[in-house]
Amino acid sequence: MHLRNLNVLVLSGGSFQGLALIKGLRYSDSVRIIMVDSSPENIGKYFVDEFLVVPEVSKTNGFLRSLFNICEKEKISLIFPSTDIE
């Protein structure tokens, strides 16, 4: 039986650092990867289970509110930031 029982959120997954995280997480069959980025055009979105656009990190309130809503809706277990800013 194939289960994806760990929902993981990768922040700024469209970056080179995010792509490295995604590639590492792909080694596990039990991980469902949700990626967010402020840019809808990025390479990372093609390697995840779900991709969502969020406000830029500099728009702190909107960014955090979006993350909170995603974590609640998707039942996120782990969050992986890709940059020092996050």
mmCIF file of C-alpha atoms in Angstrom:
data_model
loop_
_atom_site.group_PDB
_atom_site.id
_atom_site.type_symbol
_atom_site.label_atom_id
_atom_site.label_comp_id
_atom_site.label_asym_id
_atom_site.label_seq_id
_atom_site.Cartn_x
_atom_site.Cartn_y
_atom_site.Cartn_z
ATOM 1 C CA MET A 1 0.000 0.000 0.000
ATOM 2 C CA HIS A 2 1.436 3.379 -1.031
ATOM 3 C CA LEU A 3 0.799 6.147 1.481
ATOM 4 C CA ARG A 4 1.863 9.764 1.446
ATOM 5 C CA ASN A 5 1.460 10.504 5.114
ATOM 6 C CA LEU A 6 3.888 13.396 5.599
ATOM 7 C CA ASN A 7 2.943 16.739 4.073
ATOM 8 C CA VAL A 8 5.999 18.959 3.652
ATOM 9 C CA LEU A 9 6.025 22.632 2.684
ATOM 10 C CA VAL A 10 9.048 23.998 0.817
ATOM 11 C CA LEU A 11 9.308 27.797 0.868
ATOM 12 C CA SER A 12 10.800 29.631 -2.130
ATOM 13 C CA GLY A 13 11.002 26.307 -3.889
ATOM 14 C CA GLY A 14 11.656 27.948 -7.228
ATOM 15 C CA SER A 15 15.199 28.838 -6.174
ATOM 16 C CA PHE A 16 18.278 26.659 -6.676
ATOM 17 C CA GLN A 17 18.273 25.899 -2.934
ATOM 18 C CA GLY A 18 14.604 24.933 -3.091
ATOM 19 C CA LEU A 19 15.234 22.608 -5.987
ATOM 20 C CA ALA A 20 17.950 20.816 -3.996
ATOM 21 C CA LEU A 21 15.506 20.333 -1.097
ATOM 22 C CA ILE A 22 12.832 19.020 -3.424
ATOM 23 C CA LYS A 23 15.228 16.556 -5.045
ATOM 24 C CA GLY A 24 16.221 15.230 -1.622
ATOM 25 C CA LEU A 25 12.618 14.909 -0.436
ATOM 26 C CA ARG A 26 11.694 13.003 -3.623
ATOM 27 C CA TYR A 27 13.723 10.031 -2.331
ATOM 28 C CA SER A 28 10.915 9.259 0.115
ATOM 29 C CA ASP A 29 7.663 7.711 -1.075
ATOM 30 C CA SER A 30 5.893 8.798 2.106
ATOM 31 C CA VAL A 31 6.338 12.543 1.518
ATOM 32 C CA ARG A 32 3.884 14.811 -0.260
ATOM 33 C CA ILE A 33 5.678 17.993 -1.306
ATOM 34 C CA ILE A 34 3.828 21.296 -1.434
ATOM 35 C CA MET A 35 5.937 24.175 -2.708
ATOM 36 C CA VAL A 36 5.315 27.903 -2.496
ATOM 37 C CA ASP A 37 7.019 30.751 -4.293
ATOM 38 C CA SER A 38 6.169 34.353 -5.082
ATOM 39 C CA SER A 39 6.929 33.792 -8.755
ATOM 40 C CA PRO A 40 4.564 31.618 -10.777
ATOM 41 C CA GLU A 41 7.319 30.948 -13.320
ATOM 42 C CA ASN A 42 9.954 28.618 -11.876
ATOM 43 C CA ILE A 43 11.385 25.184 -12.486
ATOM 44 C CA GLY A 44 10.626 23.743 -9.033
ATOM 45 C CA LYS A 45 6.881 23.580 -9.627
ATOM 46 C CA TYR A 46 7.356 20.692 -12.058
ATOM 47 C CA PHE A 47 8.864 18.423 -9.388
ATOM 48 C CA VAL A 48 6.342 18.768 -6.572
ATOM 49 C CA ASP A 49 2.907 17.405 -5.818
ATOM 50 C CA GLU A 50 1.359 20.854 -5.470
ATOM 51 C CA PHE A 51 2.540 24.395 -6.208
ATOM 52 C CA LEU A 52 1.037 27.589 -4.813
ATOM 53 C CA VAL A 53 1.878 31.258 -5.365
ATOM 54 C CA VAL A 54 2.234 33.356 -2.198
ATOM 55 C CA PRO A 55 3.066 37.025 -1.579
ATOM 56 C CA GLU A 56 6.737 38.027 -1.471
ATOM 57 C CA VAL A 57 8.532 37.546 1.864
ATOM 58 C CA SER A 58 8.926 41.339 2.093
ATOM 59 C CA LYS A 59 5.131 41.578 2.421
ATOM 60 C CA THR A 60 5.377 39.977 5.843
ATOM 61 C CA ASN A 61 1.711 39.944 6.898
ATOM 62 C CA GLY A 62 0.414 38.563 3.609
ATOM 63 C CA PHE A 63 3.243 36.035 3.386
ATOM 64 C CA LEU A 64 2.698 34.714 6.919
ATOM 65 C CA ARG A 65 -1.089 34.670 6.565
ATOM 66 C CA SER A 66 -0.753 32.647 3.342
ATOM 67 C CA LEU A 67 1.618 30.173 5.005
ATOM 68 C CA PHE A 68 -0.689 29.748 7.980
ATOM 69 C CA ASN A 69 -3.670 29.052 5.706
ATOM 70 C CA ILE A 70 -1.692 26.573 3.595
ATOM 71 C CA CYS A 71 -0.374 24.760 6.672
ATOM 72 C CA GLU A 72 -3.870 24.435 8.068
ATOM 73 C CA LYS A 73 -5.516 23.371 4.790
ATOM 74 C CA GLU A 74 -2.788 20.938 3.691
ATOM 75 C CA LYS A 75 -2.058 19.581 7.200
ATOM 76 C CA ILE A 76 1.630 20.438 6.899
ATOM 77 C CA SER A 77 3.970 18.444 9.152
ATOM 78 C CA LEU A 78 7.283 20.131 8.253
ATOM 79 C CA ILE A 79 8.337 23.445 6.735
ATOM 80 C CA PHE A 80 11.637 23.801 4.893
ATOM 81 C CA PRO A 81 12.767 27.384 4.236
ATOM 82 C CA SER A 82 15.092 27.696 1.244
ATOM 83 C CA THR A 83 16.689 31.048 2.051
ATOM 84 C CA ASP A 84 18.022 32.876 5.116
ATOM 85 C CA ILE A 85 15.317 35.529 4.740
ATOM 86 C CA GLU A 86 12.544 33.060 5.505
#
